[in-house]
PDB file of C-alpha atoms and ligand atoms in Angstrom:
ATOM      1  CA  UNK A   1       0.000   0.000   0.000  1.00 87.00           C
ATOM      2  CA  UNK A   2       1.122   3.554  -0.664  1.00 91.00           C
ATOM      3  CA  UNK A   3       0.060   6.842   0.840  1.00 94.00           C
ATOM      4  CA  UNK A   4       0.526  10.546   0.295  1.00 97.00           C
ATOM      5  CA  UNK A   5       3.047  11.965   2.754  1.00 98.00           C
ATOM      6  CA  UNK A   6       2.980  15.674   3.517  1.00 98.00           C
ATOM      7  CA  UNK A   7       5.656  17.153   5.745  1.00 98.00           C
ATOM      8  CA  UNK A   8       7.956  20.136   6.154  1.00 98.00           C
ATOM      9  CA  UNK A   9      11.436  18.990   5.235  1.00 98.00           C
ATOM     10  CA  UNK A  10      14.297  21.367   5.958  1.00 98.00           C
ATOM     11  CA  UNK A  11      11.859  24.257   6.084  1.00 97.00           C
ATOM     12  CA  UNK A  12       9.997  23.448   2.858  1.00 98.00           C
ATOM     13  CA  UNK A  13       6.666  21.737   2.389  1.00 98.00           C
ATOM     14  CA  UNK A  14       6.822  18.498   0.417  1.00 98.00           C
ATOM     15  CA  UNK A  15       4.287  15.993  -0.784  1.00 98.00           C
ATOM     16  CA  UNK A  16       5.341  12.529  -1.958  1.00 98.00           C
ATOM     17  CA  UNK A  17       3.645   9.213  -2.600  1.00 97.00           C
ATOM     18  CA  UNK A  18       5.445   6.655  -0.411  1.00 98.00           C
ATOM     19  CA  UNK A  19       4.950   2.980   0.413  1.00 97.00           C
ATOM     20  CA  UNK A  20       3.517   2.407   3.888  1.00 97.00           C
ATOM     21  CA  UNK A  21       6.616   0.431   4.899  1.00 97.00           C
ATOM     22  CA  UNK A  22       9.224   2.918   3.636  1.00 98.00           C
ATOM     23  CA  UNK A  23      11.711   3.929   6.311  1.00 98.00           C
ATOM     24  CA  UNK A  24      12.359   7.617   6.909  1.00 98.00           C
ATOM     25  CA  UNK A  25      16.056   6.994   6.231  1.00 98.00           C
ATOM     26  CA  UNK A  26      15.290   5.529   2.798  1.00 98.00           C
ATOM     27  CA  UNK A  27      12.779   8.271   2.062  1.00 98.00           C
ATOM     28  CA  UNK A  28      15.400  10.940   2.746  1.00 98.00           C
ATOM     29  CA  UNK A  29      18.234   9.283   0.863  1.00 98.00           C
ATOM     30  CA  UNK A  30      16.478   7.549  -2.016  1.00 98.00           C
ATOM     31  CA  UNK A  31      13.261   9.473  -2.631  1.00 98.00           C
ATOM     32  CA  UNK A  32      14.410  13.004  -1.806  1.00 98.00           C
ATOM     33  CA  UNK A  33      18.122  12.517  -2.571  1.00 98.00           C
ATOM     34  CA  UNK A  34      19.410  13.944   0.705  1.00 98.00           C
ATOM     35  CA  UNK A  35      22.385  11.683   1.335  1.00 98.00           C
ATOM     36  CA  UNK A  36      23.848  13.584   4.293  1.00 98.00           C
ATOM     37  CA  UNK A  37      21.937  11.271   6.636  1.00 98.00           C
ATOM     38  CA  UNK A  38      23.993   8.069   6.846  1.00 98.00           C
ATOM     39  CA  UNK A  39      23.141   4.414   7.069  1.00 97.00           C
ATOM     40  CA  UNK A  40      25.306   2.758   9.715  1.00 97.00           C
ATOM     41  CA  UNK A  41      24.128  -0.268  11.640  1.00 97.00           C
ATOM     42  CA  UNK A  42      20.604  -0.068  10.164  1.00 93.00           C
ATOM     43  CA  UNK A  43      19.309  -1.328  13.483  1.00 96.00           C
ATOM     44  CA  UNK A  44      19.054   1.482  16.016  1.00 97.00           C
ATOM     45  CA  UNK A  45      22.519   1.049  17.526  1.00 97.00           C
ATOM     46  CA  UNK A  46      24.832   3.709  16.065  1.00 98.00           C
ATOM     47  CA  UNK A  47      22.992   7.017  15.562  1.00 98.00           C
ATOM     48  CA  UNK A  48      24.480   7.695  12.115  1.00 98.00           C
ATOM     49  CA  UNK A  49      20.942   8.095  10.763  1.00 98.00           C
ATOM     50  CA  UNK A  50      19.851  10.733  13.317  1.00 98.00           C
ATOM     51  CA  UNK A  51      17.577  13.509  12.057  1.00 98.00           C
ATOM     52  CA  UNK A  52      15.278  15.867  13.933  1.00 98.00           C
ATOM     53  CA  UNK A  53      11.516  15.390  13.926  1.00 98.00           C
ATOM     54  CA  UNK A  54       9.815  18.402  15.472  1.00 98.00           C
ATOM     55  CA  UNK A  55      13.229  19.310  16.944  1.00 96.00           C
ATOM     56  CA  UNK A  56      13.739  15.958  18.677  1.00 97.00           C
ATOM     57  CA  UNK A  57      16.472  13.538  17.594  1.00 97.00           C
ATOM     58  CA  UNK A  58      15.046  10.527  15.800  1.00 98.00           C
ATOM     59  CA  UNK A  59      16.722   7.388  14.471  1.00 98.00           C
ATOM     60  CA  UNK A  60      15.489   7.423  10.902  1.00 98.00           C
ATOM     61  CA  UNK A  61      16.460   3.761  10.354  1.00 98.00           C
ATOM     62  CA  UNK A  62      13.807   2.755  12.898  1.00 98.00           C
ATOM     63  CA  UNK A  63      11.144   5.257  11.831  1.00 98.00           C
ATOM     64  CA  UNK A  64       8.546   4.903   9.113  1.00 98.00           C
ATOM     65  CA  UNK A  65       8.392   7.811   6.695  1.00 98.00           C
ATOM     66  CA  UNK A  66       4.611   7.750   7.151  1.00 98.00           C
ATOM     67  CA  UNK A  67       5.015   8.679  10.807  1.00 98.00           C
ATOM     68  CA  UNK A  68       6.465  12.040   9.720  1.00 98.00           C
ATOM     69  CA  UNK A  69       3.079  13.061   8.316  1.00 98.00           C
ATOM     70  CA  UNK A  70       2.418  16.702   9.210  1.00 98.00           C
ATOM     71  CA  UNK A  71       5.721  17.066  11.061  1.00 98.00           C
ATOM     72  CA  UNK A  72       8.895  19.072  10.652  1.00 98.00           C
ATOM     73  CA  UNK A  73      11.897  16.988   9.662  1.00 98.00           C
ATOM     74  CA  UNK A  74      15.366  18.515   9.636  1.00 98.00           C
ATOM     75  CA  UNK A  75      18.468  16.849   8.223  1.00 98.00           C
ATOM     76  CA  UNK A  76      22.083  17.962   8.227  1.00 98.00           C
ATOM     77  CA  UNK A  77      21.434  19.673   4.894  1.00 98.00           C
ATOM     78  CA  UNK A  78      19.227  22.197   6.721  1.00 98.00           C
ATOM     79  CA  UNK A  79      22.194  23.699   8.559  1.00 97.00           C
ATOM     80  CA  UNK A  80      24.255  26.696   7.560  1.00 94.00           C
ATOM     81  CA  UNK A  81      22.972  29.854   5.992  1.00 88.00           C
ATOM     82  CA  UNK A  82      24.203  31.769   2.940  1.00 87.00           C
ATOM     83  CA  UNK A  83      27.579  30.075   3.036  1.00 88.00           C
ATOM     84  CA  UNK A  84      28.018  30.392   6.813  1.00 94.00           C
ATOM     85  CA  UNK A  85      28.387  27.254   8.886  1.00 96.00           C
ATOM     86  CA  UNK A  86      25.989  26.822  11.783  1.00 97.00           C
ATOM     87  CA  UNK A  87      27.331  26.917  15.333  1.00 97.00           C
ATOM     88  CA  UNK A  88      27.406  23.125  15.603  1.00 98.00           C
ATOM     89  CA  UNK A  89      29.032  22.715  12.196  1.00 98.00           C
ATOM     90  CA  UNK A  90      31.693  25.231  13.193  1.00 97.00           C
ATOM     91  CA  UNK A  91      32.187  23.437  16.480  1.00 98.00           C
ATOM     92  CA  UNK A  92      32.871  20.110  14.792  1.00 98.00           C
ATOM     93  CA  UNK A  93      35.082  21.745  12.174  1.00 97.00           C
ATOM     94  CA  UNK A  94      37.172  23.986  14.438  1.00 97.00           C
ATOM     95  CA  UNK A  95      37.477  21.582  17.369  1.00 97.00           C
ATOM     96  CA  UNK A  96      38.289  18.615  15.112  1.00 97.00           C
ATOM     97  CA  UNK A  97      35.193  16.693  16.115  1.00 97.00           C
ATOM     98  CA  UNK A  98      35.290  14.623  12.934  1.00 97.00           C
ATOM     99  CA  UNK A  99      37.889  12.209  11.591  1.00 96.00           C
ATOM    100  CA  UNK A 100      36.495   9.808   8.984  1.00 97.00           C
ATOM    101  CA  UNK A 101      33.263  11.803   9.245  1.00 97.00           C
ATOM    102  CA  UNK A 102      30.833   8.947   8.769  1.00 98.00           C
ATOM    103  CA  UNK A 103      29.186   9.425  12.157  1.00 98.00           C
ATOM    104  CA  UNK A 104      29.342  13.224  11.954  1.00 98.00           C
ATOM    105  CA  UNK A 105      25.947  14.101  10.428  1.00 98.00           C
ATOM    106  CA  UNK A 106      24.242  12.033  13.106  1.00 98.00           C
ATOM    107  CA  UNK A 107      26.290  13.606  15.890  1.00 98.00           C
ATOM    108  CA  UNK A 108      25.665  17.064  14.492  1.00 98.00           C
ATOM    109  CA  UNK A 109      21.900  16.578  14.362  1.00 98.00           C
ATOM    110  CA  UNK A 110      21.810  15.043  17.845  1.00 98.00           C
ATOM    111  CA  UNK A 111      23.822  18.061  19.043  1.00 98.00           C
ATOM    112  CA  UNK A 112      21.510  20.525  17.316  1.00 98.00           C
ATOM    113  CA  UNK A 113      18.543  18.840  18.983  1.00 98.00           C
ATOM    114  CA  UNK A 114      20.272  18.975  22.352  1.00 98.00           C
ATOM    115  CA  UNK A 115      21.119  22.679  22.053  1.00 97.00           C
ATOM    116  CA  UNK A 116      17.572  23.526  20.956  1.00 96.00           C
ATOM    117  CA  UNK A 117      16.257  21.909  24.145  1.00 96.00           C
ATOM    118  CA  UNK A 118      19.095  23.059  26.377  1.00 97.00           C
ATOM    119  CA  UNK A 119      21.259  25.923  25.031  1.00 97.00           C
ATOM    120  CA  UNK A 120      23.731  25.672  27.938  1.00 96.00           C
ATOM    121  CA  UNK A 121      24.320  21.970  28.603  1.00 98.00           C
ATOM    122  CA  UNK A 122      26.812  20.699  31.140  1.00 98.00           C
ATOM    123  CA  UNK A 123      29.411  18.166  30.008  1.00 97.00           C
ATOM    124  CA  UNK A 124      27.312  15.418  31.573  1.00 98.00           C
ATOM    125  CA  UNK A 125      24.230  16.635  29.728  1.00 98.00           C
ATOM    126  CA  UNK A 126      26.183  16.654  26.452  1.00 98.00           C
ATOM    127  CA  UNK A 127      27.323  13.071  27.072  1.00 98.00           C
ATOM    128  CA  UNK A 128      23.742  12.041  27.828  1.00 97.00           C
ATOM    129  CA  UNK A 129      22.378  13.943  24.832  1.00 97.00           C
ATOM    130  CA  UNK A 130      24.790  12.152  22.510  1.00 98.00           C
ATOM    131  CA  UNK A 131      24.388   8.790  24.210  1.00 97.00           C
ATOM    132  CA  UNK A 132      22.660   7.199  21.200  1.00 96.00           C
ATOM    133  CA  UNK A 133      25.533   8.026  18.849  1.00 98.00           C
ATOM    134  CA  UNK A 134      28.671   5.949  18.318  1.00 98.00           C
ATOM    135  CA  UNK A 135      31.991   7.152  16.894  1.00 98.00           C
ATOM    136  CA  UNK A 136      34.756   4.693  16.023  1.00 96.00           C
ATOM    137  CA  UNK A 137      37.457   7.320  15.480  1.00 96.00           C
ATOM    138  CA  UNK A 138      37.552  10.297  17.789  1.00 93.00           C
ATOM    139  CA  UNK A 139      37.356   8.938  21.332  1.00 92.00           C
ATOM    140  CA  UNK A 140      34.534  11.477  21.926  1.00 97.00           C
ATOM    141  CA  UNK A 141      36.692  14.117  23.684  1.00 97.00           C
ATOM    142  CA  UNK A 142      36.809  16.361  20.612  1.00 97.00           C
ATOM    143  CA  UNK A 143      33.099  15.864  20.024  1.00 98.00           C
ATOM    144  CA  UNK A 144      32.271  17.046  23.534  1.00 98.00           C
ATOM    145  CA  UNK A 145      34.562  20.067  23.023  1.00 98.00           C
ATOM    146  CA  UNK A 146      32.822  20.774  19.721  1.00 98.00           C
ATOM    147  CA  UNK A 147      29.391  20.893  21.330  1.00 98.00           C
ATOM    148  CA  UNK A 148      30.607  23.105  24.206  1.00 98.00           C
ATOM    149  CA  UNK A 149      32.139  25.484  21.678  1.00 98.00           C
ATOM    150  CA  UNK A 150      28.955  25.477  19.588  1.00 98.00           C
ATOM    151  CA  UNK A 151      26.954  26.446  22.670  1.00 97.00           C
ATOM    152  CA  UNK A 152      29.350  29.381  23.227  1.00 97.00           C
ATOM    153  CA  UNK A 153      29.108  30.466  19.592  1.00 96.00           C
ATOM    154  CA  UNK A 154      25.321  30.411  19.765  1.00 95.00           C
ATOM    155  CA  UNK A 155      25.193  32.260  23.079  1.00 93.00           C
ATOM    156  CA  UNK A 156      27.399  35.043  21.758  1.00 91.00           C
ATOM    157  CA  UNK A 157      25.614  35.260  18.400  1.00 81.00           C
ATOM    158  CA  UNK A 158      28.798  34.401  16.490  1.00 77.00           C
ATOM    159  CA  UNK A 159      27.138  31.658  14.457  1.00 76.00           C
ATOM    160  CA  UNK A 160      23.553  30.856  13.476  1.00 75.00           C
TER     161      UNK A 160
HETATM  162  S1  FES B 201      21.789   3.432  11.109  1.00 82.42           S
HETATM  163 FE1  FES B 201      20.203   4.067  12.463  1.00 82.42          FE
HETATM  164  S2  FES B 201      21.000   3.739  14.449  1.00 82.42           S
HETATM  165 FE2  FES B 201      22.549   2.951  13.113  1.00 82.42          FE
HETATM  166  S1  FES B 202      34.697  10.259  12.914  1.00 82.42           S
HETATM  167 FE1  FES B 202      34.878   8.217  12.151  1.00 82.42          FE
HETATM  168  S2  FES B 202      33.239   7.144  13.093  1.00 82.42           S
HETATM  169 FE2  FES B 202      33.201   9.106  14.005  1.00 82.42          FE
END
């Protein structure tokens, strides 16, 4: 069975016919062509597929596209404005929060969701907020620094 899916994706309304059993991850990558969201474990373990649904981090590999009906979905492609990196993007870039980069879009979106809920998180709150995301390269220290720095950039208005 297929259905008509209407949602706001990265700030723009979209309407697509999608199978009932299509995953949000596959909708984003294969129907819309937004390949920033990564497929990792494909089973809810790694967080590489994290996007925001109504500002809350969501594992798109475990989520049906149909469940996004009427909601706001934001992917990593939504970040940055007129050539300027967002605060979280700058944090990961300047604090070397990415190595191979495969996990990075998921970490960035989980971080964006965290900072929208809590603009001034403690280190413990950052660790908890990113607890569903796995990185094989960085050892996490640089990622935590990146999110702290992003919070500072946002608080001082130095990055969107
Ligand atoms: S690909 Fe979704 S949690 Fe790993
Ligand atoms: S930077 Fe390589 S898995 Fe995180």
